[in-house]
């Protein structure tokens, strides 16, 4: 008997079929594949993004603004749709800046973070009037010099490397040496220099983690962040008009993970906004999110090329793999490889346990390890769920020189 690893996942149970064919965004996935004319591809369902933002807004205080962190999914149609739903964008490069500005967004609602911003990127951001989240004193001095050369006053915020750590996040930040942000203890001196250099100071940015599914951990981090921001703001005469509290809200990828309890965030976010407004007046308060807003709206679709039996185990060898979807292969920051939810597009009834692998010449190219699903044949389609964030652009697409994958916005 072949061991079955996959347990059930809420995202799999929620799937809908019509005539035995999986639907996404109200369409048969086989029809989407026929429209595109090739596999593999990603398909993003805009209605799910809209719904996600609405649920989040309902749980958060009105005063809390939402920004979309574009690196999660920078497809221009996705970004355009998100701009209609959220209050601003967070960019991480000049390339993302162009996509952001193409949407017609007010540059005042765009912030630019990243530890290694080149002078040409900084100049472009200064000219566009985007807020630069400064990650070091030396970057601050470059920004001031570039602003002088351009005859423009750069808009800046300080990204703070907090003295605490957000626990149980998928990725931890803060509390240790870091290439991100300015160590909290150095911020007061930096604020003096911001003033001397004549920069347009807007406020603080604290991003302390990602992929967090525990409301209590988010609450704790938010409380500490507010405390830190209030303490830092009290060390300067510069007015703080913006506080970006980060976010780090996660989505469930693996069978035992539970979705984040949004309602549990209402008291802590309400308390955070009240304390910030009591201390700083009418300040703009931002939560910036990537994965949480788009991650569950996307699927990755690949076609079976071969079904192979080897020593009693079955492998469905597909035309897509880690070169398009590194995170589903378990090689994008996961410590222990676990399966993303995967499913067959045709619900044929007959179940079989099979490993879903890609075409690359490496055993790392594994999308589903011993998963039970409808029996697959060459030509059939397989989907990977929870694929709307950190998919195509977070993958080494040129590895092995296969064709690049398509993206489809529904
Ligand atoms: C990547 C990133 C985000 C988005 O993180 P998610 O986990 O996708 O929500 C937000 N802010 C900054 C500064 C980032 O670098």
Coordinates of C-alpha atoms and ligand atoms in Angstrom, one line a residue:
X1 CA 0.0 0.0 0.0
X2 CA 1.2 3.5 -0.8
X3 CA 1.2 5.8 2.1
X4 CA -1.1 8.8 1.7
X5 CA 0.3 12.1 3.1
X6 CA -2.4 14.5 2.2
X7 CA -5.0 15.4 4.7
X8 CA -8.0 17.4 3.7
X9 CA -7.8 21.2 3.4
X10 CA -10.6 23.7 3.7
X11 CA -9.7 25.2 0.3
X12 CA -10.1 21.8 -1.3
X13 CA -13.5 21.2 0.4
X14 CA -14.7 24.6 -0.9
X15 CA -14.0 23.8 -4.5
X16 CA -16.9 23.9 -6.9
X17 CA -17.4 21.7 -10.0
X18 CA -19.8 21.9 -12.9
X19 CA -20.3 18.8 -15.0
X20 CA -17.4 17.2 -13.1
X21 CA -15.1 20.1 -14.1
X22 CA -13.4 22.4 -11.6
X23 CA -14.7 26.0 -11.6
X24 CA -12.5 29.1 -10.9
X25 CA -13.9 32.6 -11.0
X26 CA -17.2 31.0 -12.2
X27 CA -15.6 29.4 -15.3
X28 CA -14.6 25.9 -16.1
X29 CA -10.8 25.6 -15.8
X30 CA -10.8 23.6 -19.0
X31 CA -12.4 26.6 -20.8
X32 CA -9.9 29.0 -19.3
X33 CA -7.1 26.6 -20.6
X34 CA -8.7 26.6 -24.0
X35 CA -8.9 30.4 -24.1
X36 CA -5.2 30.8 -23.2
X37 CA -4.2 28.0 -25.6
X38 CA -1.4 26.8 -23.5
X39 CA -0.4 25.5 -20.1
X40 CA 0.9 26.1 -17.5
X41 CA -0.8 29.3 -16.3
X42 CA -2.0 31.1 -13.2
X43 CA -5.6 32.2 -13.0
X44 CA -6.7 34.9 -10.5
X45 CA -10.3 35.5 -9.5
X46 CA -10.9 39.2 -8.9
X47 CA -14.1 38.5 -7.0
X48 CA -12.1 36.7 -4.3
X49 CA -9.8 39.7 -3.9
X50 CA -12.8 42.0 -3.7
X51 CA -14.4 39.8 -1.1
X52 CA -11.2 39.5 1.0
X53 CA -10.8 43.3 1.2
X54 CA -14.4 43.7 2.2
X55 CA -14.1 41.1 5.0
X56 CA -11.0 42.8 6.2
X57 CA -12.5 46.3 6.2
X58 CA -15.5 44.9 8.1
X59 CA -13.1 43.7 10.9
X60 CA -10.8 46.7 11.0
X61 CA -11.6 50.2 12.3
X62 CA -12.5 52.7 9.6
X63 CA -9.5 54.7 10.4
X64 CA -7.1 51.9 9.5
X65 CA -6.0 52.3 5.8
X66 CA -5.1 49.3 3.7
X67 CA -2.1 49.2 1.4
X68 CA -1.4 46.5 -1.1
X69 CA 2.3 45.2 -1.1
X70 CA 2.8 44.7 -4.8
X71 CA 5.5 42.2 -4.7
X72 CA 3.0 39.5 -3.6
X73 CA 1.5 39.7 -7.1
X74 CA 2.6 42.5 -9.5
X75 CA 0.5 41.5 -12.5
X76 CA -0.7 44.8 -13.8
X77 CA -4.4 43.8 -13.9
X78 CA -4.2 42.6 -10.4
X79 CA -2.6 45.8 -9.2
X80 CA -5.2 47.9 -11.1
X81 CA -8.0 45.9 -9.5
X82 CA -6.4 46.3 -6.0
X83 CA -6.0 50.0 -6.5
X84 CA -9.7 50.2 -6.7
X85 CA -10.1 48.4 -3.4
X86 CA -7.4 49.6 -1.1
X87 CA -6.0 53.0 0.0
X88 CA -2.5 52.8 -1.3
X89 CA 0.4 50.6 -2.7
X90 CA 3.7 49.6 -1.3
X91 CA 6.4 49.1 -3.9
X92 CA 9.9 47.5 -3.7
X93 CA 11.5 48.6 -6.9
X94 CA 11.4 51.1 -9.8
X95 CA 9.8 48.3 -11.9
X96 CA 7.0 48.1 -9.5
X97 CA 6.8 51.8 -9.3
X98 CA 6.0 52.0 -13.1
X99 CA 3.2 49.5 -12.7
X100 CA 1.9 51.4 -9.7
X101 CA 1.9 54.8 -11.4
X102 CA 0.3 53.3 -14.6
X103 CA -2.9 52.7 -12.5
X104 CA -3.3 56.4 -12.0
X105 CA -2.9 56.2 -8.2
X106 CA -2.0 59.4 -6.3
X107 CA 1.8 59.1 -5.7
X108 CA 1.2 60.3 -2.1
X109 CA -0.5 57.0 -1.5
X110 CA 2.6 55.0 -2.6
X111 CA 5.5 54.0 -0.4
X112 CA 8.8 52.5 -1.5
X113 CA 10.6 50.1 0.8
X114 CA 13.6 47.9 0.2
X115 CA 17.1 47.6 1.7
X116 CA 19.1 48.4 -1.5
X117 CA 17.5 51.2 -3.4
X118 CA 19.8 52.5 -6.3
X119 CA 20.2 56.2 -6.9
X120 CA 18.3 56.0 -10.1
X121 CA 15.4 54.4 -8.3
X122 CA 15.5 57.0 -5.5
X123 CA 15.6 59.8 -8.0
X124 CA 12.6 58.4 -9.9
X125 CA 10.7 58.1 -6.6
X126 CA 11.6 61.6 -5.5
X127 CA 10.4 63.0 -8.9
X128 CA 7.2 61.1 -8.7
X129 CA 6.5 62.3 -5.1
X130 CA 6.4 58.8 -3.6
X131 CA 7.2 58.3 0.1
X132 CA 10.5 56.5 0.6
X133 CA 10.8 54.3 3.6
X134 CA 14.4 54.8 4.6
X135 CA 16.3 51.8 5.7
X136 CA 19.6 53.4 6.8
X137 CA 21.2 56.7 7.7
X138 CA 23.4 56.4 4.6
X139 CA 20.4 55.9 2.4
X140 CA 18.9 59.1 4.0
X141 CA 22.0 61.1 3.1
X142 CA 21.8 59.8 -0.5
X143 CA 18.1 60.8 -0.7
X144 CA 18.9 64.3 0.6
X145 CA 21.7 64.8 -2.0
X146 CA 19.5 63.5 -4.8
X147 CA 16.7 65.7 -3.7
X148 CA 19.0 68.7 -3.7
X149 CA 20.2 67.8 -7.2
X150 CA 16.7 67.6 -8.4
X151 CA 15.5 70.7 -6.6
X152 CA 12.8 68.6 -4.9
X153 CA 12.0 67.9 -1.3
X154 CA 11.9 64.1 -0.8
X155 CA 9.1 62.6 1.2
X156 CA 10.4 60.1 3.7
X157 CA 9.5 57.8 6.5
X158 CA 11.8 55.8 8.7
X159 CA 11.5 52.0 8.6
X160 CA 12.3 50.8 12.1
X161 CA 14.0 47.6 13.0
X162 CA 12.2 47.0 16.2
X163 CA 13.9 45.8 19.4
X164 CA 11.3 43.0 19.7
X165 CA 10.4 40.0 17.5
X166 CA 7.1 38.9 16.2
X167 CA 6.7 35.3 17.3
X168 CA 5.4 32.4 15.3
X169 CA 5.4 34.3 12.1
X170 CA 6.4 32.3 9.0
X171 CA 9.2 34.7 8.5
X172 CA 10.6 36.6 11.5
X173 CA 11.8 40.2 11.4
X174 CA 13.0 42.5 14.1
X175 CA 14.8 42.0 17.4
X176 CA 18.1 41.1 15.8
X177 CA 20.7 42.5 13.4
X178 CA 19.0 43.1 10.0
X179 CA 19.5 44.6 6.6
X180 CA 15.9 45.9 6.9
X181 CA 15.2 49.2 8.7
X182 CA 17.1 51.3 11.1
X183 CA 17.7 49.9 14.6
X184 CA 15.1 51.5 16.9
X185 CA 17.8 52.8 19.3
X186 CA 19.4 54.8 16.4
X187 CA 16.2 56.4 15.2
X188 CA 16.2 59.5 17.5
X189 CA 19.6 60.6 16.2
X190 CA 18.4 59.9 12.7
X191 CA 15.3 62.1 13.2
X192 CA 17.6 65.0 14.1
X193 CA 19.4 64.5 10.9
X194 CA 16.2 64.3 8.9
X195 CA 15.3 67.7 10.2
X196 CA 18.8 69.2 9.5
X197 CA 18.7 67.8 5.9
X198 CA 15.3 69.4 5.3
X199 CA 13.5 66.2 4.2
X200 CA 9.7 66.1 4.3
X201 CA 9.2 63.7 7.2
X202 CA 5.9 61.7 7.1
X203 CA 6.4 59.1 9.8
X204 CA 7.3 55.5 10.7
X205 CA 7.1 52.1 9.1
X206 CA 7.5 48.9 11.1
X207 CA 7.2 45.6 9.3
X208 CA 7.8 42.8 11.7
X209 CA 6.9 39.6 9.9
X210 CA 4.9 37.6 7.4
X211 CA 2.5 34.7 7.1
X212 CA 1.1 34.9 10.6
X213 CA -2.0 32.9 11.3
X214 CA -2.3 33.7 15.0
X215 CA -4.4 36.7 16.0
X216 CA -2.7 36.9 19.5
X217 CA 0.7 37.1 17.9
X218 CA -0.5 39.9 15.6
X219 CA -2.1 41.7 18.5
X220 CA 1.1 41.5 20.6
X221 CA 3.2 42.8 17.8
X222 CA 0.7 45.6 17.1
X223 CA 0.7 46.7 20.7
X224 CA 4.5 46.8 20.9
X225 CA 4.7 48.6 17.5
X226 CA 2.3 51.3 18.7
X227 CA 4.3 51.7 21.9
X228 CA 7.6 51.9 19.9
X229 CA 6.2 54.5 17.4
X230 CA 4.8 56.7 20.2
X231 CA 8.2 56.6 22.0
X232 CA 10.1 57.5 18.8
X233 CA 7.7 60.2 17.8
X234 CA 8.2 61.8 21.3
X235 CA 11.9 62.2 20.6
X236 CA 11.4 64.7 17.8
X237 CA 9.8 68.0 16.9
X238 CA 9.0 66.7 13.5
X239 CA 5.3 65.9 13.0
X240 CA 4.4 62.3 12.5
X241 CA 1.5 62.2 10.0
X242 CA 1.8 58.6 8.9
X243 CA 2.3 55.3 10.7
X244 CA 2.6 52.1 8.7
X245 CA 2.1 49.2 11.1
X246 CA 3.0 46.4 8.7
X247 CA 0.6 43.5 8.7
X248 CA 1.9 40.0 8.1
X249 CA -1.5 38.4 8.0
X250 CA -1.2 34.8 6.8
X251 CA -3.3 32.3 4.8
X252 CA -3.6 28.6 5.5
X253 CA -1.4 26.5 3.1
X254 CA -1.2 23.2 4.9
X255 CA -3.9 20.8 6.2
X256 CA -3.5 21.6 9.9
X257 CA -3.4 25.3 9.5
X258 CA -6.6 27.3 10.4
X259 CA -7.5 30.6 8.7
X260 CA -6.8 33.7 10.7
X261 CA -9.6 34.7 13.0
X262 CA -10.3 38.2 11.6
X263 CA -12.9 39.1 14.3
X264 CA -10.1 38.6 16.9
X265 CA -8.2 41.5 15.3
X266 CA -10.9 44.0 15.8
X267 CA -10.1 44.9 19.5
X268 CA -6.4 45.1 19.0
X269 CA -6.5 47.2 15.8
X270 CA -9.1 49.5 17.4
X271 CA -6.9 49.9 20.4
X272 CA -3.9 50.6 18.2
X273 CA -5.7 53.3 16.2
X274 CA -7.1 55.0 19.3
X275 CA -3.7 55.1 21.0
X276 CA -2.0 56.4 18.0
X277 CA -4.6 59.2 17.5
X278 CA -4.5 60.1 21.2
X279 CA -0.7 60.4 21.0
X280 CA -0.2 61.9 17.5
X281 CA -3.5 63.5 16.5
X282 CA -5.1 62.9 13.2
X283 CA -2.4 60.6 11.8
X284 CA -2.8 58.3 8.8
X285 CA -2.6 54.7 10.0
X286 CA -1.8 52.0 7.5
X287 CA -1.7 48.2 7.4
X288 CA 0.2 46.9 4.4
X289 CA -0.6 43.4 3.2
X290 CA 0.3 41.3 0.2
X291 CA -0.4 37.6 0.6
X292 CA -3.5 38.0 2.7
X293 CA -5.2 40.1 0.0
X294 CA -4.4 38.0 -3.1
X295 CA -3.0 34.6 -2.0
X296 CA -6.3 32.7 -2.0
X297 CA -7.6 34.2 -5.2
X298 CA -5.1 32.4 -7.5
X299 CA -4.6 28.9 -8.9
X300 CA -1.7 27.5 -10.8
X301 CA -2.8 25.1 -13.6
X302 CA -0.5 22.5 -15.2
X303 CA -1.0 19.7 -17.6
X304 CA 0.0 16.1 -17.1
X305 CA 2.5 14.9 -19.7
X306 CA 3.2 11.4 -18.5
X307 CA 1.8 9.1 -15.7
X308 CA 4.5 6.8 -14.5
X309 CA 4.7 3.9 -12.1
X310 CA 7.9 3.3 -10.2
X311 CA 8.2 0.5 -7.6
X312 CA 4.6 0.8 -6.7
X313 CA 4.3 4.6 -6.6
X314 CA 2.7 6.7 -9.2
X315 CA 4.0 10.0 -10.6
X316 CA 2.0 12.5 -12.7
X317 CA 4.8 14.3 -14.6
X318 CA 3.5 17.8 -15.6
X319 CA 4.5 20.6 -17.8
X320 CA 4.7 23.0 -14.9
X321 CA 6.8 22.9 -11.7
X322 CA 9.1 24.8 -9.4
X323 CA 10.4 27.0 -12.2
X324 CA 6.9 28.7 -12.2
X325 CA 5.9 28.0 -8.6
X326 CA 8.8 27.8 -6.3
X327 CA 6.8 28.2 -3.2
X328 CA 4.5 25.2 -3.9
X329 CA 7.6 23.1 -4.3
X330 CA 8.5 24.0 -0.7
X331 CA 11.7 25.8 -1.7
X332 CA 10.7 29.4 -0.9
X333 CA 11.5 29.8 2.7
X334 CA 9.8 26.7 4.1
X335 CA 11.7 24.7 6.7
X336 CA 9.9 21.4 6.2
X337 CA 8.3 20.6 2.8
X338 CA 4.6 20.3 3.0
X339 CA 2.0 20.1 0.2
X340 CA 0.0 23.0 -0.9
X341 CA -3.6 21.9 -1.6
X342 CA -3.7 20.3 -5.1
X343 CA -6.6 18.9 -7.1
X344 CA -7.5 17.3 -10.4
X345 CA -9.6 19.6 -12.7
X346 CA -11.7 16.6 -13.8
X347 CA -13.7 15.0 -11.0
X348 CA -13.9 11.5 -12.3
X349 CA -14.6 9.8 -9.0
X350 CA -12.0 7.1 -9.1
X351 CA -9.4 8.1 -6.5
X352 CA -5.7 7.4 -6.8
X353 CA -2.6 8.4 -4.7
X354 CA 0.0 10.1 -6.9
X355 CA 2.9 12.5 -6.7
X356 CA 2.6 15.6 -8.8
X357 CA 6.0 16.4 -10.2
X358 CA 7.3 18.9 -12.8
X359 CA 9.6 18.4 -15.8
X360 CA 12.8 19.7 -14.3
X361 CA 15.8 17.4 -13.8
X362 CA 15.8 17.8 -10.0
X363 CA 13.9 15.9 -7.3
X364 CA 13.1 19.3 -5.8
X365 CA 10.5 19.7 -8.6
X366 CA 7.7 18.3 -6.6
X367 CA 4.3 20.1 -6.4
X368 CA 2.4 17.4 -4.5
X369 CA 3.9 14.5 -2.5
X370 CA 1.6 11.4 -2.5
X371 CA -1.7 13.2 -2.9
X372 CA -5.0 11.4 -3.3
X373 CA -7.2 12.8 -6.1
X374 CA -9.2 11.8 -9.2
X375 CA -7.1 9.5 -11.3
X376 CA -5.0 11.4 -13.8
X377 CA -4.2 10.6 -17.4
X378 CA -1.8 12.4 -19.8
X379 CA -3.5 15.6 -21.0
X380 CA -5.4 16.1 -17.8
X381 CA -5.1 19.3 -15.8
X382 CA -4.0 19.7 -12.2
X383 CA -4.4 22.8 -10.1
X384 CA -2.4 24.1 -7.1
X385 CA -4.5 26.3 -4.8
X386 CA -3.4 29.2 -2.6
X387 CA -1.3 30.4 -5.5
X388 CA -2.2 34.1 -5.9
X389 CA 0.8 35.4 -4.0
X390 CA 4.5 34.7 -4.4
X391 CA 4.0 32.6 -7.5
X392 CA 5.2 33.4 -11.0
X393 CA 7.4 36.4 -10.1
X394 CA 8.9 34.6 -7.1
X395 CA 10.1 31.6 -9.2
X396 CA 13.3 30.9 -11.2
X397 CA 11.5 30.8 -14.5
X398 CA 14.6 30.6 -16.7
X399 CA 15.9 27.5 -14.9
X400 CA 16.1 24.8 -17.6
X401 CA 14.8 27.2 -20.3
X402 CA 11.2 26.0 -20.4
X403 CA 8.5 28.4 -21.7
X404 CA 7.3 31.0 -19.3
X405 CA 3.8 30.6 -17.9
X406 CA 0.8 32.7 -18.6
X407 CA -1.3 34.8 -16.2
X408 CA -5.1 35.1 -16.6
X409 CA -7.2 37.6 -14.7
X410 CA -10.8 36.7 -14.3
Ligands
LIG1 C1 6.8 41.7 1.5 C2 6.3 42.9 2.3 C3 5.0 43.0 2.6 C4 3.9 42.0 2.3 O1 4.1 40.9 3.1 P1 2.9 39.8 3.0 O2 3.4 38.7 3.9 O3 2.8 39.3 1.6 O4 1.7 40.5 3.5 C5 4.6 44.1 3.3 N1 5.6 45.1 3.6 C6 6.8 45.0 3.3 C7 7.8 46.0 3.7 C8 7.3 43.9 2.6 O5 8.6 43.8 2.3

